[in-house]
Backbone as a ProteinNet text record, in pm:
[ID]
protein_1_A
[PRIMARY]
MTLYFDGGLRPGPGGMETAVVAGGEVHLRDDLGPGDSCTAEWLALLAAADLARAAGADDALFLGDSRTVVEQALGRWRCRNAAMQPHLAAFRAATAGIGRVHLRYVPRAKNLAGIALARRHPR
[TERTIARY]
85.5	0	90.1	64.5	142.3	59.1	119.4	49.8	138.8	86.9	154.3	101.1	188.2	143.2	204.5	129.8	181.9	101.5	172.1	108.8	133.7	40.7	54.1	12.9	54.6	23.4	-33.5	-154.3	-220.5	-241.4	-229.7	-256.3	-403.1	-425.8	-563.1	-588.5	-710.7	-743.8	-738.2	-755.9	-755.3	-618.8	-516.8	-379.8	-341.6	-309.5	-254.8	-361.7	-315.5	-401.1	-314.2	-377.7	-303.3	-376.9	-298.4	-354.4	-280.8	-356.1	-300.6	-369.2	-289.6	-344.3	-307.5	-409.3	-390.2	-492.8	-447.2	-539.8	-618.7	-559.6	-627	-728.1	-743.3	-838.6	-764.4	-817.3	-757	-830	-753.2	-807.9	-752.6	-842.5	-802.4	-849.7	-768.8	-809	-775.8	-872.9	-860	-863.7	-832.9	-852.8	-793.5	-668.1	-601.4	-537.6	-565.8	-519.1	-381.8	-335.7	-205.8	-92.3	15.9	132.4	236.2	324.4	425.5	423.9	502	498.3	551.4	648.5	701.4	594.7	522.5	413.8	307.8	274.7	175.4	222.2	351.2	405	394.3	427.5	415.5	270.5	177.1	35.1	-11.4	41.2	6.3	60	183.8	239.5	159.8	119.2	38	-98.1	-157.7	-285.2	-267.2	-154.6	-125.7	-107.6	-38	-17.6	-150.8	-238.5	-371.4	-451	-441.9	-511.8	-456.5	-324.8	-262.6	-305.1	-303.9	-342.9	-490.5	-576.2	-719.7	-748.2	-664.2	-682.1	-622.9	-555.6	-495.1	-371.6	-300.6	-182.3	-74.8	-17.9	95.3	227	220.6	337.9	297.3	357.1	318.8	439.7	421.5	523.1	467.8	534	494.6	587.2	529.3	605.5	571.8	673.1	650.9	763.3	735.4	835	904.2	890	963.1	1079.9	1197.4	1314.9	1336	1313.9	1333.9	1244.5	1116.4	1022.5	1055.2	1084.5	1116.9	1242	1347.3	1473.1	1459.1	1381.3	1359.5	1275.5	1173.3	1088.5	1167.2	1264	1349.9	1455.2	1476.1	1576.9	1716.6	1728.6	1860.7	1903.1	1806	1833.7	1770.6	1841.7	1788.2	1676.4	1575.5	1463.9	1497.4	1559.2	1609.7	1502.6	1401.2	1296.1	1202.8	1201.2	1120	972	925.3	784.3	750.2	849.8	825.9	841.4	908.7	934.5	807.4	700.5	576.1	517.8	538.6	490.5	568.4	698.4	781	736.4	714.1	668.5	531.3	442.3	308.5	316.9	408.3	424.2	472.9	570.3	621.9	512.7	432	322.7	217.1	185.8	82.3	123	253.1	299.3	352.4	345.5	400.1	333.5	207.7	136.9	146.6	218.1	234.5	363.5	355.6	470.7	593.5	578.7	690.5	652	735.6	712.6	830.6	800.6	902.7	867.4	968.1	948.9	1046	998.6	1085.5	1053.3	1158.9	1145	1117.1	1021.6	996.4	993.4	1037.4	1028.1	882.5	862.6	727.6	646.3	709.6	639.1	587.2	638.3	594.8	510.6	483	405	257.4	180.8	40.2	-38.5	-0.2	-68.9	-37.1	86.8	124.7	52.8	38.2	-35.1	-181.5	-239.9	-379.7	-396.8	-301.6	-310.6	-293.6	-200.8	-176.2	-299.1	-371.3	-491.1	-601.1	-597.6	-700.1	-678.2	-554.9	-518.2	-447.8	-521.6	-456.9	-400.5	-290.6	-227.2	-264.6
-116.5	0	122.7	214.8	338.3	453.4	529.1	641.7	765.5	870.6	999.8	1081.3	1154.2	1235.2	1373.6	1472.3	1608.8	1684.6	1768.8	1856	1999.9	2084	2225.8	2311.7	2434.6	2531.9	2654.4	2690.8	2807.1	2913	3038.8	3145	3142.5	3183.8	3190.2	3087.6	3082.1	2995.7	2846.8	2808.1	2666.2	2603	2677.8	2630.5	2516.7	2404.3	2291.2	2214.4	2151.9	2065.8	1953.8	1842	1729.2	1673.5	1607.4	1534.5	1402	1298.3	1167.4	1121.4	1073.3	1017.3	870	786	640.7	582.8	501.7	438.8	538.5	652.9	754.6	837.7	811	884.7	981.8	1103.8	1207.4	1213.3	1208.5	1218.6	1347.2	1442.1	1572.7	1589.7	1656.7	1695.7	1842.8	1917.7	2062.4	2100.2	2223.8	2286.1	2204.1	2163.8	2083.6	2169.9	2298.3	2389	2446.3	2526.7	2591.5	2489.5	2521.4	2435.2	2487	2400.1	2439.1	2339.2	2368.5	2283.6	2143.5	2130.4	1997.9	1912.6	1971.5	1899.6	1858	1947.6	1915.3	1797.7	1793.1	1681.3	1549.8	1554.6	1433.7	1388.2	1483.2	1446.7	1382.8	1429.9	1370.3	1227.3	1205.2	1070.2	977.5	1027.5	946.7	912.9	1009.2	983.4	876.7	882	780.9	643.2	638.9	511.4	453.8	539.9	493.7	436.8	501.9	451.4	315.5	302.3	175.6	63.4	93.9	-6.9	-44.6	55.4	29.8	-52.5	-35.7	-110.8	-251.5	-280.6	-411.6	-433	-325.5	-334.2	-423.4	-509.9	-592.4	-528.8	-441.4	-376.1	-232.5	-136	3.9	87.7	170.4	265.5	404.8	479.4	615.1	710.9	803	899.3	1039.7	1115.5	1251.4	1344.2	1474.2	1572.3	1643.1	1591.3	1643.6	1549.2	1589.4	1504.8	1479.3	1579.5	1562.9	1453.6	1458.3	1358.9	1220.3	1209.9	1079.4	1021	1100	1049.6	1015.4	1094.7	1064	937.8	922.7	803	678.1	692.1	580	548.8	641.3	622.2	662.2	725.6	767.9	901.7	985.2	1112.8	1107.4	1159.2	1165.7	1268.2	1236.2	1328.2	1407.1	1522.1	1600.5	1686.8	1722.7	1808.1	1723.3	1752	1673.6	1674.8	1782.3	1791.1	1695.9	1655	1565.5	1418.6	1389.3	1250.8	1168.8	1226.3	1147.4	1108.9	1193.4	1160.5	1041.6	1040.5	928.5	799.4	805.9	687.5	642.1	736.5	702.8	638.3	686	626.4	482.8	461.3	325.5	231.7	281.2	199.8	172.7	274.1	259.5	163.1	152.7	65.8	-68.5	-92.9	-217	-341.4	-333.4	-448.5	-464.2	-374.1	-381.2	-457.1	-561.2	-647.1	-573.3	-496.5	-420.7	-274.4	-189.3	-44.6	20	98.6	171	319	401.7	546.3	600	697	755.9	904.1	981.6	1123.3	1138.1	1225.4	1261.3	1413.7	1470.4	1615.8	1661.3	1784.1	1839.8	1822.5	1842.6	1834.5	1694.1	1592.2	1453.9	1399.1	1482.9	1440.1	1468.4	1364.1	1382.6	1448.1	1421.4	1484	1633.1	1669.1	1811.2	1884.7	1818.1	1877.8	1898.1	1801.4	1814.4	1932.6	1950.7	2065.5	2196.9	2202.1	2325.2	2365.3	2268.7	2298.8	2362.4	2337.7	2396	2544.4	2590.4	2728.7	2792.5	2818.6	2877.9	3015.4	3045.9	3176.9	3274.8
0	0	0	-90.6	-99.6	-45.8	45.7	107.9	100.9	39.8	36.8	154.4	222.7	336.4	330.3	381	390.5	494.8	566.7	664	627.2	662.6	631.3	749	741.2	845.5	778.6	814.7	756.1	862.6	822.9	920.6	963.2	1082.8	1132	1240.1	1288.2	1401.5	1369.7	1243	1207.2	1221.4	1187.4	1203.8	1113	1173.6	1099.2	1022.7	911.1	830.6	776.1	740.7	685	564.5	480.1	366.6	355.2	322.8	292.6	164.3	70.1	-53.5	-56.7	-66.3	-71.1	-166.5	-259.5	-353.4	-435.1	-464.5	-543.6	-466.8	-338.9	-255.2	-164.2	-153.9	-70.2	63.3	170.3	305.8	367.5	395.3	448.5	591.8	671.2	806.9	823.3	870.6	887.5	1034.1	1056.5	1187.9	1301.4	1285.3	1387.5	1495.3	1490	1593.8	1566.1	1659	1640.6	1649.7	1587.4	1590	1493.4	1452.3	1354.4	1239.5	1137.3	1018.7	1046.4	1134.8	1166.3	1236.6	1327.6	1394.6	1293.2	1199.9	1097	1011.4	979.2	901.1	979.8	1108.6	1191.4	1199.9	1216.6	1223.7	1093.3	980.8	851.7	842	887.3	885.1	976.7	1092.1	1183.1	1121.5	1050.9	983.3	875.7	804.5	702.5	766.4	879	949	996.3	1045.9	1088.5	971.4	855.7	736.3	694.2	695.8	657	751.2	880	978.8	962.8	943.2	927.6	801.4	699.5	575.5	584.3	694.6	711.5	625.2	596.9	510.4	572.6	490.9	532.8	491.4	392.1	336.6	306.1	374.2	356	317.6	215.7	172.6	197.4	285.6	319.3	245.7	168.5	90.6	136.6	176.4	223.6	182.6	185.7	143.1	259.5	379.1	494.5	522.9	478.6	499	648	731.3	875.4	931.3	901.5	954.4	899.7	772.1	713.1	778.5	789.8	846.3	994.5	1069.1	1210.5	1225.7	1143.9	1151.5	1114	1024.9	987.1	1092.9	1185.6	1288.8	1246.5	1130.8	1083.6	1141.7	1176.3	1242.8	1380.6	1477	1613.2	1621.4	1696.4	1720.3	1846.4	1827.8	1941.2	2007.8	1934.3	1987.3	2074.5	2202	2295.9	2258.3	2196.7	2158	2043.5	1964.4	1851.3	1888.7	1997.8	2037.1	2058.2	2115.6	2126.1	1989.2	1888.2	1753.6	1697.1	1719.6	1675.4	1743.6	1872.9	1947.1	1896.8	1869.6	1820	1681.5	1597	1464.6	1477.2	1562.7	1581.7	1634.3	1725.5	1779.5	1672	1591.9	1489.7	1379.1	1353.9	1245.4	1294.9	1424.4	1480.5	1421.5	1386.9	1333.6	1182.9	1117.3	972	943.7	863.5	837.7	788.4	682.3	626.3	614.7	670.8	669.1	599.2	497.4	422.3	424.2	434.9	427.8	325	249.2	149.2	134.5	121.8	91.7	-57.6	-92	-230.7	-239.3	-349.9	-364.9	-360.6	-320.4	-307.6	-436.4	-550.4	-678.7	-708.7	-638.9	-661.3	-546.4	-447.8	-331.9	-359	-387.7	-420.7	-307.8	-183.1	-69.5	-63.9	-90.6	-94.4	-205.6	-319.2	-431.5	-393.2	-322.6	-278.4	-183.2	-90.7	0.7	-75.9	-169.1	-245.1	-327	-377.8	-457.7	-373.8	-244.8	-157.2	-135.5	-157	-126.5	-245.9	-353.6	-471	-438.2	-502.9	-478.4	-584
[MASK]
+++++++++++++++++++++++++++++++++++++++++++++++++++++++++++++++++++++++++++++++++++++++++++++++++++++++++++++++++++++++++++

């Protein structure tokens, strides 16, 4: 199962938003409250992990354009920010039942979830 994920931060009271694209379907979450872009990216990855688990995926490929989140989730970069460590732990717990978990960085232009978020906010 391939899942694209992206988180965004918009000015105003709604704050963070996430998008996950899986199987050609876009899953959006709005108004996640105040935060920062890194938190929004982690929330998007967690939403993708929840979708994979709910679908009963045995093999999941998560594609995102946040190199920091991808590398931290892979364990190649240390998660130094104490506020992000619970997200890392939640991701590991959410994917524990999935046989094979793969994460890969993709450029923004190839991230279907990022494209879905950008379409919501034309410039």
